[in-house]
mmCIF file of C-alpha atoms in Angstrom:
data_model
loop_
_atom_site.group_PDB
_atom_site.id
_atom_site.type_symbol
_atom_site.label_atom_id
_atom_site.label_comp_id
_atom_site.label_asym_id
_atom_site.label_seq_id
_atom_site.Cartn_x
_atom_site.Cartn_y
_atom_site.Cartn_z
ATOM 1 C CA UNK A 14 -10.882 3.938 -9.340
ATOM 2 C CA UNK A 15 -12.248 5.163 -5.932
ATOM 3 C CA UNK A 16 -15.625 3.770 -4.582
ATOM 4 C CA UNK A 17 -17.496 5.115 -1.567
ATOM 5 C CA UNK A 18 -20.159 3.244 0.426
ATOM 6 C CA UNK A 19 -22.090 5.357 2.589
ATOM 7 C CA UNK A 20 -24.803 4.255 5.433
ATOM 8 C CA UNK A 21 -27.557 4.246 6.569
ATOM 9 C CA UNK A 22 -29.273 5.404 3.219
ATOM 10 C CA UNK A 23 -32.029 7.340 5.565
ATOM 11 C CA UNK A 24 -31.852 8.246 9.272
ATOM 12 C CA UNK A 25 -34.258 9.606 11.865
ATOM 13 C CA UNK A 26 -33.456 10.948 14.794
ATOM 14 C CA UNK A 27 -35.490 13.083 17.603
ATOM 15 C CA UNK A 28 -34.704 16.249 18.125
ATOM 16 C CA UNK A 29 -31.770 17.052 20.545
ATOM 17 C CA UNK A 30 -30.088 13.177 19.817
ATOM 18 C CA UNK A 31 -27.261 12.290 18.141
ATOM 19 C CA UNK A 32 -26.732 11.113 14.252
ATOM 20 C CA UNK A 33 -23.798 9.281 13.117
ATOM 21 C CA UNK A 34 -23.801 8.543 9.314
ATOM 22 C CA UNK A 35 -20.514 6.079 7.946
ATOM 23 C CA UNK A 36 -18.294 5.710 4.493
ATOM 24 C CA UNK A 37 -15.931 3.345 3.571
ATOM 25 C CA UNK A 38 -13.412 3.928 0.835
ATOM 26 C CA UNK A 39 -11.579 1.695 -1.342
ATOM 27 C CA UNK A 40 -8.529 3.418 -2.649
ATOM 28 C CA UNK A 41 -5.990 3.647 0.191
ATOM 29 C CA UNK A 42 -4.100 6.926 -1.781
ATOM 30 C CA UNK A 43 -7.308 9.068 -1.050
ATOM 31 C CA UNK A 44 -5.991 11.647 1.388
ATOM 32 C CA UNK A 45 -9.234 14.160 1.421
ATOM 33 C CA UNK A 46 -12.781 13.355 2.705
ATOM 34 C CA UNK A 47 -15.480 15.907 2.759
ATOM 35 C CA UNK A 48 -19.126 16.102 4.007
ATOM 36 C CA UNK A 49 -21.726 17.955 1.960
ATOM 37 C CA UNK A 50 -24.976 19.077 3.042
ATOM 38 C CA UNK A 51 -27.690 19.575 0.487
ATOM 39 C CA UNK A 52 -31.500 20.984 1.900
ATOM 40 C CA UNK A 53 -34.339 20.254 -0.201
ATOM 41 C CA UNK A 54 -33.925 22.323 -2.965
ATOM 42 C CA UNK A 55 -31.278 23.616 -2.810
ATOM 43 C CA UNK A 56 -26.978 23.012 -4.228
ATOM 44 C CA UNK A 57 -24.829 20.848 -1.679
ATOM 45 C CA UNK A 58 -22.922 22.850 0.196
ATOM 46 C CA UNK A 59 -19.644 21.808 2.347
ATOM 47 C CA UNK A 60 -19.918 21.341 6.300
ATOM 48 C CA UNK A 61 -17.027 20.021 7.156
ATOM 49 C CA UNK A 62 -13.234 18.200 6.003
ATOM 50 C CA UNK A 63 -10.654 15.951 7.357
ATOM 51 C CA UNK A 64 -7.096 15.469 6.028
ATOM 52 C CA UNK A 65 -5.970 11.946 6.127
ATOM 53 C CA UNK A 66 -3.000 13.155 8.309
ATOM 54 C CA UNK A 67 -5.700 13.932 10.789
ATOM 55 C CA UNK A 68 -8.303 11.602 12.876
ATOM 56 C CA UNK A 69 -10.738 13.897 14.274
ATOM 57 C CA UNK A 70 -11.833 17.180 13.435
ATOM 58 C CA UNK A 71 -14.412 19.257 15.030
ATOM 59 C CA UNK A 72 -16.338 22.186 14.053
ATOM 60 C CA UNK A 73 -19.390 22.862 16.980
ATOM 61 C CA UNK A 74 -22.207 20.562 16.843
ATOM 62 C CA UNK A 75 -20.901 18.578 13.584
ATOM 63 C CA UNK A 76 -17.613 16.032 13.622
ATOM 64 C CA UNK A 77 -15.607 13.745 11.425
ATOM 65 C CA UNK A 78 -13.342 11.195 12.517
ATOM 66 C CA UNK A 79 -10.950 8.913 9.983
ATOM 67 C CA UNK A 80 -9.995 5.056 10.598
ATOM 68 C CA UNK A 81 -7.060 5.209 7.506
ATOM 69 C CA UNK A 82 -6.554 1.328 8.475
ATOM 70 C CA UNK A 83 -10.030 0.460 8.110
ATOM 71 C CA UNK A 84 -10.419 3.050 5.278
ATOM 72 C CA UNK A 85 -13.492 4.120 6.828
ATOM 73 C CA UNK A 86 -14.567 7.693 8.428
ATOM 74 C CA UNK A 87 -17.660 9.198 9.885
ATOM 75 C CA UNK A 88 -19.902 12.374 10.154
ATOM 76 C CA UNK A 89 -21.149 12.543 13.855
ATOM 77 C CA UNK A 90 -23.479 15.193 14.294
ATOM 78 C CA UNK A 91 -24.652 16.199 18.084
ATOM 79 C CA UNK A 92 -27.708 17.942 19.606
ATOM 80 C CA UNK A 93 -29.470 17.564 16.578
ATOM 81 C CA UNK A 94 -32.225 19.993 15.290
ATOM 82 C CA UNK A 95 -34.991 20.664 13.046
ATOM 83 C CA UNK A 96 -32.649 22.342 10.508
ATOM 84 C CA UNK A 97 -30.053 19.180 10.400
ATOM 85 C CA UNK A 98 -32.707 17.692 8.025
ATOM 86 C CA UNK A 99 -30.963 17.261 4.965
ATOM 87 C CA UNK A 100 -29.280 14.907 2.748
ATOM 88 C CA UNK A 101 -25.600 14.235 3.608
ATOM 89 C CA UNK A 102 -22.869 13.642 1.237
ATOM 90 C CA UNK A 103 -19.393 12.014 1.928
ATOM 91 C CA UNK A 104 -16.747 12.171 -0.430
ATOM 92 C CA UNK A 105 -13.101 10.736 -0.976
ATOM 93 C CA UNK A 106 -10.071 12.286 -2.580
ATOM 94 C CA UNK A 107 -6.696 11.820 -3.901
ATOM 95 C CA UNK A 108 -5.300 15.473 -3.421
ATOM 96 C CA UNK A 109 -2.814 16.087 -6.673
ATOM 97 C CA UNK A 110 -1.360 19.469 -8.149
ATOM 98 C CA UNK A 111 -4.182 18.893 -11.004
ATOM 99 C CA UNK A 112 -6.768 19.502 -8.589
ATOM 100 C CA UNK A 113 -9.452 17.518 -6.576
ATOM 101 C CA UNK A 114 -11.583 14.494 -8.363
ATOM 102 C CA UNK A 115 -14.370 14.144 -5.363
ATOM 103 C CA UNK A 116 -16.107 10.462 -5.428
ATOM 104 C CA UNK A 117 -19.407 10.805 -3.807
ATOM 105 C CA UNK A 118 -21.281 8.392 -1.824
ATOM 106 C CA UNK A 119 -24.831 7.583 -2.288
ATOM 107 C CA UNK A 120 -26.663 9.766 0.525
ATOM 108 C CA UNK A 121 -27.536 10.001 3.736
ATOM 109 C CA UNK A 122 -32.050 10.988 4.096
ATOM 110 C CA UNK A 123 -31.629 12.394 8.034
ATOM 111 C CA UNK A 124 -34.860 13.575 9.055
ATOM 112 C CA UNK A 125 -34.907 15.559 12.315
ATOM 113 C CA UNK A 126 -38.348 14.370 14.207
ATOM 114 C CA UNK A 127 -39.677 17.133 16.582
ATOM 115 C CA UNK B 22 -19.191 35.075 -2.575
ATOM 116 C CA UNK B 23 -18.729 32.553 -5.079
ATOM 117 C CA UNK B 24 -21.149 32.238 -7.659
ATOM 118 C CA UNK B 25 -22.086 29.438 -9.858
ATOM 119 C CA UNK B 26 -24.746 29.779 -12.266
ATOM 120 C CA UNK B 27 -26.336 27.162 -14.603
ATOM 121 C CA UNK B 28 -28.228 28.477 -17.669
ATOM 122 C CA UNK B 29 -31.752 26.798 -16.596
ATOM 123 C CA UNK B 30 -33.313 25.875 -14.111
ATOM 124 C CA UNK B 31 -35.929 23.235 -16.081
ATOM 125 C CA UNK B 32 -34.944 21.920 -19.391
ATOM 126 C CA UNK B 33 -37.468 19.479 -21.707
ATOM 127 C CA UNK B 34 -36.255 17.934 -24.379
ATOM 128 C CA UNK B 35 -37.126 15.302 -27.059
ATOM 129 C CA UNK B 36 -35.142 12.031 -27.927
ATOM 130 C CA UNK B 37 -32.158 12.640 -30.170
ATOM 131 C CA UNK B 38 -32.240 16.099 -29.881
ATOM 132 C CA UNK B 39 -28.740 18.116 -28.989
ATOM 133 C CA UNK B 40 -28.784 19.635 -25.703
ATOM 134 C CA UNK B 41 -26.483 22.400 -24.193
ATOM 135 C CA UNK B 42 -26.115 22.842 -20.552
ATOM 136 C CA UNK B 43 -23.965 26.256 -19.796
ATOM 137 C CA UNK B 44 -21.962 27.146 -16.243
ATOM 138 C CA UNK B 45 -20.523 30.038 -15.445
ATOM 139 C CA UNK B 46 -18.761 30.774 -12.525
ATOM 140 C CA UNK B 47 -17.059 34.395 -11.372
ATOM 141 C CA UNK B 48 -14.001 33.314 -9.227
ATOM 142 C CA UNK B 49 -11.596 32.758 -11.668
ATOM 143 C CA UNK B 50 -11.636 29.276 -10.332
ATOM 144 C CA UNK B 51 -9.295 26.574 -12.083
ATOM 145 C CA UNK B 52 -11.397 23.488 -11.945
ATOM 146 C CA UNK B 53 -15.182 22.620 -12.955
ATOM 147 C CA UNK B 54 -16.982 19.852 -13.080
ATOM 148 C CA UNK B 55 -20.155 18.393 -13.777
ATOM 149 C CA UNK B 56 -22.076 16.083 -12.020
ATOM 150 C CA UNK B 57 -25.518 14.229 -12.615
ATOM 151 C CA UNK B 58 -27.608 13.430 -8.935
ATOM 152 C CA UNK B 59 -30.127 10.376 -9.619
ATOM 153 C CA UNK B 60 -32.052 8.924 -6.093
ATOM 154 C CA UNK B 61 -29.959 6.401 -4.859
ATOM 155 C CA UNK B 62 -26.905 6.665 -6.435
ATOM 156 C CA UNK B 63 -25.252 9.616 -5.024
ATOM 157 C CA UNK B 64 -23.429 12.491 -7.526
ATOM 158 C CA UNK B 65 -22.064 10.885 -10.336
ATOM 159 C CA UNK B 66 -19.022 12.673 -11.906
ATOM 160 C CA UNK B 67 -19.515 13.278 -15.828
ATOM 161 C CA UNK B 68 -16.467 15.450 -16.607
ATOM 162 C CA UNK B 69 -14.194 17.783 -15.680
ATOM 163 C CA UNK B 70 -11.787 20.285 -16.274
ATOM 164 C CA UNK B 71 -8.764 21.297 -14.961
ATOM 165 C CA UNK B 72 -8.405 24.154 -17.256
ATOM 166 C CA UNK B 73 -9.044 26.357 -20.466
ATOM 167 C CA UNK B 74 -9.201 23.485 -23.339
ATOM 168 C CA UNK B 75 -8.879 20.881 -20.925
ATOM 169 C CA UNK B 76 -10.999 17.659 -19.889
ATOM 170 C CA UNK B 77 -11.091 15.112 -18.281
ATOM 171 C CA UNK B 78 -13.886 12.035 -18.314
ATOM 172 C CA UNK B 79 -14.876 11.226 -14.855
ATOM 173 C CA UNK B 80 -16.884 8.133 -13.675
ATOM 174 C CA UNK B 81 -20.127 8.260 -16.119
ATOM 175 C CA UNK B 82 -19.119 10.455 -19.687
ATOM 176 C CA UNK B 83 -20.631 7.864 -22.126
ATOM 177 C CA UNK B 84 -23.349 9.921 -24.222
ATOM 178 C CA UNK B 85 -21.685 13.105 -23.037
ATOM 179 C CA UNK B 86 -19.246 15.658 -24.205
ATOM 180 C CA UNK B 87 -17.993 19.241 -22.683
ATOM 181 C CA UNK B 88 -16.111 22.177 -23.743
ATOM 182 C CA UNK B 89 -14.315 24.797 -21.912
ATOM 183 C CA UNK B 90 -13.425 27.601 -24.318
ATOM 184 C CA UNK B 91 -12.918 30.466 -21.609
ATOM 185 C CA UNK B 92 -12.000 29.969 -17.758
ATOM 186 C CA UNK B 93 -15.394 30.976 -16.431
ATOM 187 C CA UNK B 94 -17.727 28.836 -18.363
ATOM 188 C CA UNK B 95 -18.274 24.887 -18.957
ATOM 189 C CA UNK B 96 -20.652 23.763 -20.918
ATOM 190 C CA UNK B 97 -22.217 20.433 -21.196
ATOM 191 C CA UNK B 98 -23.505 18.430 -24.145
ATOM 192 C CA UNK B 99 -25.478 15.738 -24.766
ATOM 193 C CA UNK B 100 -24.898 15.080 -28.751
ATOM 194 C CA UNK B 101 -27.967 13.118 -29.079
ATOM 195 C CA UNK B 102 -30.560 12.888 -26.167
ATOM 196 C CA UNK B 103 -31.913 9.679 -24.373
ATOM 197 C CA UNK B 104 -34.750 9.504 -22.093
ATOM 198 C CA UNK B 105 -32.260 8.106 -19.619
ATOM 199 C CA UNK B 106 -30.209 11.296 -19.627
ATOM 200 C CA UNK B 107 -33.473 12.709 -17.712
ATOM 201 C CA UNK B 108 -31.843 13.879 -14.481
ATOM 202 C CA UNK B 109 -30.743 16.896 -12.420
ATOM 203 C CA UNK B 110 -27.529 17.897 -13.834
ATOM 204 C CA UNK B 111 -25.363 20.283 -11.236
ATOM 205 C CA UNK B 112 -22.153 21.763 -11.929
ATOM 206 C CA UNK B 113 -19.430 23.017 -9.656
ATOM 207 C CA UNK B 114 -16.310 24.506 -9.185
ATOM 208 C CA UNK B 115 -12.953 25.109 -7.062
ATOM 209 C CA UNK B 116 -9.567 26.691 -6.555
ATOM 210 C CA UNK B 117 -6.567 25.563 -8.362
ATOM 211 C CA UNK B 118 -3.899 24.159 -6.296
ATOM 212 C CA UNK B 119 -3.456 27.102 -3.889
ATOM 213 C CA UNK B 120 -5.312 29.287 -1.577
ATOM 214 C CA UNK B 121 -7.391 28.284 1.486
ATOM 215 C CA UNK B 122 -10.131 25.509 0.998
ATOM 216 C CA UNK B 123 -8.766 24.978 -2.630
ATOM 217 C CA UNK B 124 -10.504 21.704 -2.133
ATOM 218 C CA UNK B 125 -14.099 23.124 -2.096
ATOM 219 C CA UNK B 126 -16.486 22.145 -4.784
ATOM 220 C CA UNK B 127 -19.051 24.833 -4.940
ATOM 221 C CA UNK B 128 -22.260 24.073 -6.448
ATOM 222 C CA UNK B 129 -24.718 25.702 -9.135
ATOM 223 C CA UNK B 130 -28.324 25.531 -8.508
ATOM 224 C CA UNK B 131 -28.592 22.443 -11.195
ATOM 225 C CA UNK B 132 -30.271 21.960 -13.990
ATOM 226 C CA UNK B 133 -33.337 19.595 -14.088
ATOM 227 C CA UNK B 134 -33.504 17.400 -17.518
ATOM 228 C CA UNK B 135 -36.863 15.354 -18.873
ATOM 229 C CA UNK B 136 -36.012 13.864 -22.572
ATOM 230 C CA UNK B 137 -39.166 12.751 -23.939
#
């Protein structure tokens, strides 16, 4: 099955620098890789996707870009602020007609340092 | 808005006892899943469903079981409790295979479990 490393396992940043947290995947069919955001708290909530027929996506201050060679892709986020603070999730997928199976990776601790 | 709701918030339970974990969503979603989140290791998929009467084991469904008798609601069961089944338990759910974001999980509150 799928398996996705994620790192750095905690990251701390100033305010107003830039974050860039990294997964690797293993299964070379997975065509779907979302970032989750979950505050202290709270659920994890979705920030941002990439298609594997895509290698950079954008959405404001947060980005994702996909290596499908190296099987690797990355949340970048700029500008950073207080409410970035947060544990990150990446995922991988193999998109079907049954549906989406997400494997998670491990976490990503950024704290946001005023 | 979506909503996904999980029957408790805080759940304590004793060794072997039977424990039922409900979800309920109101989107007339197709798939639900449920997950348990342990420090360090990330969400961890259980089970999941693809439909009404349908499962599927995901990555970690030793000492686990589900049902999903109606669309909106899957439930989670733990036939005999272990103390290392204490966790936070979160459920989700998504689209079918159509409509925009079909792909989005979205999330119940979760369910913190002690066994004792």
């Amino acid at each position: 099955g799928e398996n996705v490393e994620q790192h750095p396992s905690t990251l701390s940043v100033q305010e107003g620098d830039s974050a860039v947290i990294k997964c690797t995947y293993s299964d070379s069919a997975s065509n779907y890789f979302p970032w989750y955001k979950q505050e202290l708290g709270k659920r994890p909530q979705l920030i941002i996707d990439i298609r594997s027929n895509v290698g950079e996506k954008k959405d404001q201050r947060i980005a994702v870009t996909l290596n499908k060679t190296a099987k690797h892709f990355s949340l970048h986020i700029t500008e950073t602020q207080p409410e970035d603070s947060a544990v990150y999730f990446c995922a991988a997928s193999r998109i079907t007609g049954g549906g989406n199976k997400l494997t998670f990776g491990t976490g990503t601790q950024l704290k946001v340092e005023l | 808005d979506v909503k996904v709701t999980q029957s408790s918030r805080y759940l304590v339970k004793r060794t072997g006892e039977k424990v039922f974990l409900e979800c309920v969503q109101d989107m007339d979603h197709e798939n639900m899943f449920w997950y348990r989140q342990d420090p360090g290791l990330g969400l961890r998929l259980i089970y999941f469903s693809y439909d009404v009467k349908m499962k599927e084991k995901g990555d970690i469904p030793e000492g686990y079981s589900v049902s999903r008798e109606k669309k909106e609601r899957f439930s989670l069961i733990l036939e005999s409790a272990s103390t290392n089944q204490t966790s936070m338990y979160l459920c989700a759910s998504s689209y079918g295979t159509s409509g925009p974001k079909f792909n989005e999980q979205f999330f119940g509150p979760g369910t913190r479990l002690t066994v004792l």
